[in-house]
Amino acid sequence: MGCSESLHTKELPEKLTWTRPDFDELCSKGEEALKRLNILRRDLLCSWDRLSAHLSIKNLRPEQVHIGLLISLSILSCQDFLGINLHLSNKLPGILFSQDALELIPHHTHHMLNFQQAYQMWCEFSLEIEQSLPTIRAIETIIIQCGNLYYALTDERLSRATREEWRIVDFRKIEGSVSENLRVLVEAADLFHEILRNVRDWTVSLRNSFDRVREERTQYEIHHLADKCKESSVWEVKNIIEFVREDITRILNQ
């Protein structure tokens, strides 16, 4: 997905210690951003990690999982999407179907269980993306506020140092006392923008996938790939994606 593994495990400190009262507001807003970022990392990125670990495919992307699940559904429903009341939505999770109707179709229990596990994790990941959007907007606002506060404080302190030259030594010492906290906030901003890039990439690529699978031609190709998998006794979602990965890429890029 293009997201550095370190982002998934990097727990940011949520408490900052400042030595100047004029930094209190910046400290408060910074801590709020850090807490929200850790929640975003734990919920959104870890939900993708769980799905990726379950499928254990190198360089896996969400849109490939989306197509892989549809191929699996084609196999399980005997290519009868109408029979399971499949609804291809342009919103996450993008796949809705009648569980009861699917269970009436005879198939191997193990294959059904494997699909259900992958689909459940897919739905959890989809929900986390949706729920992350308000958090992302809130963090973005806080980062802008922190930037404005910091520059305002810096301008004021530089102005005072210029007017009161005898205090310039103290001014420089104060810089050292807050540098570690500023480093944490800069690191948090970098983490946020990296997460933001990935969420944008996910949503754009999934929107493309949602549009593709609504086309009759694409559904025909999905059924064709399902036949190809059945002929080679490829049943599980993980193996399906690996077996026809080049075909999935072609569908997404056509």
Short mmCIF file of C-alpha atoms in Angstrom, two decimals:
data_model
loop_
_atom_site.label_atom_id
_atom_site.label_comp_id
_atom_site.label_asym_id
_atom_site.label_seq_id
_atom_site.Cartn_x
_atom_site.Cartn_y
_atom_site.Cartn_z
CA MET A 1 0.00 0.00 0.00
CA GLY A 2 3.03 2.25 0.14
CA CYS A 3 2.79 2.88 3.88
CA SER A 4 6.02 2.48 5.84
CA GLU A 5 5.87 -0.33 8.37
CA SER A 6 7.38 2.01 10.98
CA LEU A 7 4.21 4.10 10.86
CA HIS A 8 2.18 1.16 12.13
CA THR A 9 4.31 0.62 15.23
CA LYS A 10 5.40 4.19 16.02
CA GLU A 11 3.68 5.25 19.25
CA LEU A 12 4.00 9.00 19.71
CA PRO A 13 4.38 10.48 23.21
CA GLU A 14 1.14 12.13 24.29
CA LYS A 15 2.54 14.37 27.01
CA LEU A 16 4.71 17.43 26.38
CA THR A 17 6.57 19.41 29.03
CA TRP A 18 7.22 23.09 28.38
CA THR A 19 9.31 25.45 30.47
CA ARG A 20 7.55 28.65 29.44
CA PRO A 21 3.94 29.67 30.19
CA ASP A 22 3.62 31.36 26.79
CA PHE A 23 3.86 27.89 25.23
CA ASP A 24 0.92 26.47 27.22
CA GLU A 25 -1.61 26.78 24.40
CA LEU A 26 0.77 25.24 21.88
CA CYS A 27 1.44 22.42 24.36
CA SER A 28 -2.28 21.75 24.86
CA LYS A 29 -3.09 21.66 21.16
CA GLY A 30 0.02 19.60 20.43
CA GLU A 31 -0.97 16.95 22.98
CA GLU A 32 -4.46 16.79 21.50
CA ALA A 33 -3.00 16.17 18.04
CA LEU A 34 -0.65 13.47 19.37
CA LYS A 35 -3.49 11.59 21.06
CA ARG A 36 -5.64 11.68 17.93
CA LEU A 37 -2.72 10.55 15.78
CA ASN A 38 -2.08 7.54 18.00
CA ILE A 39 -5.76 6.59 17.79
CA LEU A 40 -5.65 6.93 14.01
CA ARG A 41 -2.54 4.79 13.80
CA ARG A 42 -3.88 2.10 16.14
CA ASP A 43 -7.33 1.88 14.55
CA LEU A 44 -6.88 2.52 10.84
CA LEU A 45 -3.37 1.25 10.11
CA CYS A 46 -3.70 -1.75 12.42
CA SER A 47 -6.98 -2.78 10.78
CA TRP A 48 -5.14 -2.91 7.45
CA ASP A 49 -2.29 -4.82 9.10
CA ARG A 50 -4.72 -7.46 10.38
CA LEU A 51 -6.21 -7.95 6.92
CA SER A 52 -2.78 -8.03 5.28
CA ALA A 53 -1.48 -10.52 7.85
CA HIS A 54 -4.51 -12.75 7.32
CA LEU A 55 -3.94 -12.82 3.57
CA SER A 56 -0.12 -12.69 3.90
CA ILE A 57 0.50 -11.28 0.42
CA LYS A 58 3.51 -9.07 -0.22
CA ASN A 59 2.77 -5.50 -1.36
CA LEU A 60 -0.97 -6.07 -1.12
CA ARG A 61 -3.29 -3.19 -2.01
CA PRO A 62 -6.92 -2.63 -0.93
CA GLU A 63 -8.32 -2.57 -4.47
CA GLN A 64 -6.78 -6.00 -5.10
CA VAL A 65 -8.57 -7.34 -2.04
CA HIS A 66 -11.82 -5.84 -3.32
CA ILE A 67 -11.56 -7.66 -6.67
CA GLY A 68 -10.31 -10.84 -4.98
CA LEU A 69 -13.37 -10.94 -2.73
CA LEU A 70 -15.66 -10.58 -5.75
CA ILE A 71 -13.91 -13.46 -7.53
CA SER A 72 -14.33 -15.56 -4.39
CA LEU A 73 -18.03 -14.61 -4.26
CA SER A 74 -18.39 -15.63 -7.90
CA ILE A 75 -16.96 -19.06 -7.07
CA LEU A 76 -19.09 -19.53 -3.95
CA SER A 77 -22.32 -18.38 -5.65
CA CYS A 78 -21.67 -20.47 -8.78
CA GLN A 79 -21.41 -17.21 -10.75
CA ASP A 80 -24.91 -16.21 -9.68
CA PHE A 81 -24.53 -12.67 -8.33
CA LEU A 82 -28.28 -12.11 -8.71
CA GLY A 83 -28.97 -15.20 -6.61
CA ILE A 84 -27.16 -13.71 -3.62
CA ASN A 85 -28.61 -10.23 -4.16
CA LEU A 86 -25.15 -8.77 -4.70
CA HIS A 87 -25.09 -4.98 -4.52
CA LEU A 88 -21.97 -3.28 -5.86
CA SER A 89 -21.88 0.03 -4.02
CA ASN A 90 -19.67 3.00 -4.82
CA LYS A 91 -19.13 3.43 -1.08
CA LEU A 92 -17.13 1.32 1.34
CA PRO A 93 -17.12 -1.62 1.78
CA GLY A 94 -18.31 -1.71 -1.85
CA ILE A 95 -19.70 -5.26 -1.60
CA LEU A 96 -23.06 -6.12 -0.04
CA PHE A 97 -24.79 -9.46 -0.50
CA SER A 98 -27.36 -11.80 1.03
CA GLN A 99 -25.58 -14.04 3.50
CA ASP A 100 -28.66 -16.27 3.79
CA ALA A 101 -28.87 -16.77 0.03
CA LEU A 102 -25.17 -17.59 -0.18
CA GLU A 103 -25.47 -20.21 2.55
CA LEU A 104 -28.16 -22.03 0.56
CA ILE A 105 -25.68 -22.72 -2.25
CA PRO A 106 -23.73 -25.97 -1.69
CA HIS A 107 -20.00 -25.42 -1.27
CA HIS A 108 -17.16 -26.55 0.92
CA THR A 109 -17.52 -25.18 4.47
CA HIS A 110 -13.81 -24.38 4.71
CA HIS A 111 -13.93 -22.18 1.61
CA MET A 112 -16.97 -20.32 2.94
CA LEU A 113 -15.29 -19.79 6.32
CA ASN A 114 -12.15 -18.46 4.68
CA PHE A 115 -14.18 -15.98 2.64
CA GLN A 116 -16.21 -14.86 5.66
CA GLN A 117 -13.05 -14.16 7.69
CA ALA A 118 -11.50 -12.09 4.90
CA TYR A 119 -14.77 -10.26 4.22
CA GLN A 120 -15.25 -9.44 7.92
CA MET A 121 -11.75 -7.96 8.12
CA TRP A 122 -12.43 -6.06 4.90
CA CYS A 123 -15.58 -4.54 6.42
CA GLU A 124 -13.67 -3.58 9.58
CA PHE A 125 -10.97 -1.90 7.51
CA SER A 126 -13.61 -0.09 5.43
CA LEU A 127 -15.32 1.15 8.58
CA GLU A 128 -12.01 2.44 9.95
CA ILE A 129 -11.40 4.43 6.75
CA GLU A 130 -14.83 6.06 7.04
CA GLN A 131 -14.41 6.81 10.74
CA SER A 132 -10.90 8.18 10.21
CA LEU A 133 -12.01 11.03 7.96
CA PRO A 134 -13.39 13.33 10.72
CA THR A 135 -10.27 12.58 12.80
CA ILE A 136 -8.01 13.45 9.87
CA ARG A 137 -9.82 16.76 9.34
CA ALA A 138 -9.58 17.56 13.07
CA ILE A 139 -5.84 16.78 13.18
CA GLU A 140 -5.26 18.88 10.07
CA THR A 141 -6.95 21.83 11.76
CA ILE A 142 -4.91 21.37 14.95
CA ILE A 143 -1.64 21.17 12.99
CA ILE A 144 -2.44 24.46 11.26
CA GLN A 145 -3.29 26.03 14.63
CA CYS A 146 -0.03 24.74 16.13
CA GLY A 147 1.93 26.17 13.22
CA ASN A 148 0.28 29.56 13.57
CA LEU A 149 0.85 29.60 17.33
CA TYR A 150 4.51 28.65 16.99
CA TYR A 151 5.25 31.30 14.38
CA ALA A 152 3.42 33.93 16.42
CA LEU A 153 5.44 33.00 19.52
CA THR A 154 8.68 32.96 17.56
CA ASP A 155 8.00 36.38 16.04
CA GLU A 156 7.21 37.82 19.46
CA ARG A 157 10.33 36.38 21.07
CA LEU A 158 12.56 37.54 18.20
CA SER A 159 11.06 40.99 18.48
CA ARG A 160 11.72 41.08 22.22
CA ALA A 161 15.26 39.83 21.73
CA THR A 162 15.88 42.61 19.21
CA ARG A 163 14.45 45.30 21.49
CA GLU A 164 16.17 43.99 24.60
CA GLU A 165 19.58 42.89 23.37
CA TRP A 166 20.75 42.13 26.90
CA ARG A 167 18.27 39.18 26.97
CA ILE A 168 19.55 37.50 23.82
CA VAL A 169 21.54 34.88 25.78
CA ASP A 170 18.46 33.82 27.74
CA PHE A 171 16.49 33.70 24.52
CA ARG A 172 18.90 31.18 23.02
CA LYS A 173 18.83 29.00 26.16
CA ILE A 174 15.05 28.85 25.99
CA GLU A 175 15.26 27.53 22.44
CA GLY A 176 17.14 24.50 23.73
CA SER A 177 14.59 23.83 26.45
CA VAL A 178 11.71 23.44 24.00
CA SER A 179 13.54 21.87 21.06
CA GLU A 180 12.68 18.28 22.04
CA ASN A 181 8.96 19.05 22.22
CA LEU A 182 9.10 20.82 18.88
CA ARG A 183 10.89 17.80 17.42
CA VAL A 184 8.05 15.55 18.60
CA LEU A 185 5.45 17.83 16.99
CA VAL A 186 7.39 17.94 13.71
CA GLU A 187 7.62 14.13 13.77
CA ALA A 188 3.87 13.96 14.42
CA ALA A 189 3.18 16.26 11.47
CA ASP A 190 5.33 14.05 9.23
CA LEU A 191 3.45 10.97 10.42
CA PHE A 192 0.12 12.66 9.77
CA HIS A 193 1.00 13.64 6.22
CA GLU A 194 2.27 10.13 5.49
CA ILE A 195 -1.02 8.65 6.74
CA LEU A 196 -2.94 11.27 4.78
CA ARG A 197 -1.12 10.34 1.57
CA ASN A 198 -2.01 6.69 2.06
CA VAL A 199 -5.67 7.37 2.85
CA ARG A 200 -5.94 9.51 -0.28
CA ASP A 201 -4.28 6.76 -2.30
CA TRP A 202 -6.65 4.15 -0.85
CA THR A 203 -9.79 6.17 -1.51
CA VAL A 204 -8.81 7.10 -5.08
CA SER A 205 -7.83 3.54 -6.03
CA LEU A 206 -10.92 2.05 -4.38
CA ARG A 207 -13.19 4.54 -6.12
CA ASN A 208 -11.68 3.39 -9.40
CA SER A 209 -12.24 -0.25 -8.43
CA PHE A 210 -15.85 0.42 -7.40
CA ASP A 211 -16.52 2.07 -10.76
CA ARG A 212 -14.88 -0.76 -12.69
CA VAL A 213 -16.82 -3.63 -11.13
CA ARG A 214 -20.16 -1.98 -11.83
CA GLU A 215 -19.49 -2.43 -15.55
CA GLU A 216 -21.00 -5.53 -17.15
CA ARG A 217 -17.75 -6.29 -18.98
CA THR A 218 -15.79 -6.30 -15.72
CA GLN A 219 -18.30 -8.62 -14.06
CA TYR A 220 -17.91 -11.00 -17.00
CA GLU A 221 -14.12 -10.92 -16.48
CA ILE A 222 -14.58 -11.62 -12.77
CA HIS A 223 -16.67 -14.70 -13.56
CA HIS A 224 -14.05 -15.79 -16.10
CA LEU A 225 -11.31 -15.51 -13.46
CA ALA A 226 -13.51 -17.46 -11.06
CA ASP A 227 -13.66 -20.28 -13.62
CA LYS A 228 -9.90 -20.09 -14.04
CA CYS A 229 -9.42 -20.44 -10.28
CA LYS A 230 -11.88 -23.34 -9.98
CA GLU A 231 -10.18 -25.25 -12.78
CA SER A 232 -6.89 -24.96 -10.90
CA SER A 233 -8.49 -25.73 -7.50
CA VAL A 234 -7.70 -22.26 -6.20
CA TRP A 235 -10.36 -21.41 -3.62
CA GLU A 236 -9.13 -19.24 -0.76
CA VAL A 237 -9.11 -15.45 -1.12
CA LYS A 238 -5.36 -15.26 -0.49
CA ASN A 239 -4.59 -17.83 -3.18
CA ILE A 240 -7.08 -16.28 -5.60
CA ILE A 241 -5.39 -12.86 -5.42
CA GLU A 242 -1.94 -14.37 -5.87
CA PHE A 243 -3.05 -16.69 -8.70
CA VAL A 244 -4.72 -14.02 -10.86
CA ARG A 245 -2.91 -10.92 -9.59
CA GLU A 246 -1.82 -9.82 -13.06
CA ASP A 247 -5.40 -10.17 -14.31
CA ILE A 248 -6.68 -8.11 -11.38
CA THR A 249 -4.14 -5.38 -12.17
CA ARG A 250 -5.23 -5.41 -15.80
CA ILE A 251 -8.90 -5.02 -14.80
CA LEU A 252 -8.05 -2.07 -12.56
CA ASN A 253 -5.95 -0.34 -15.22
CA GLN A 254 -8.16 -0.85 -18.26
#
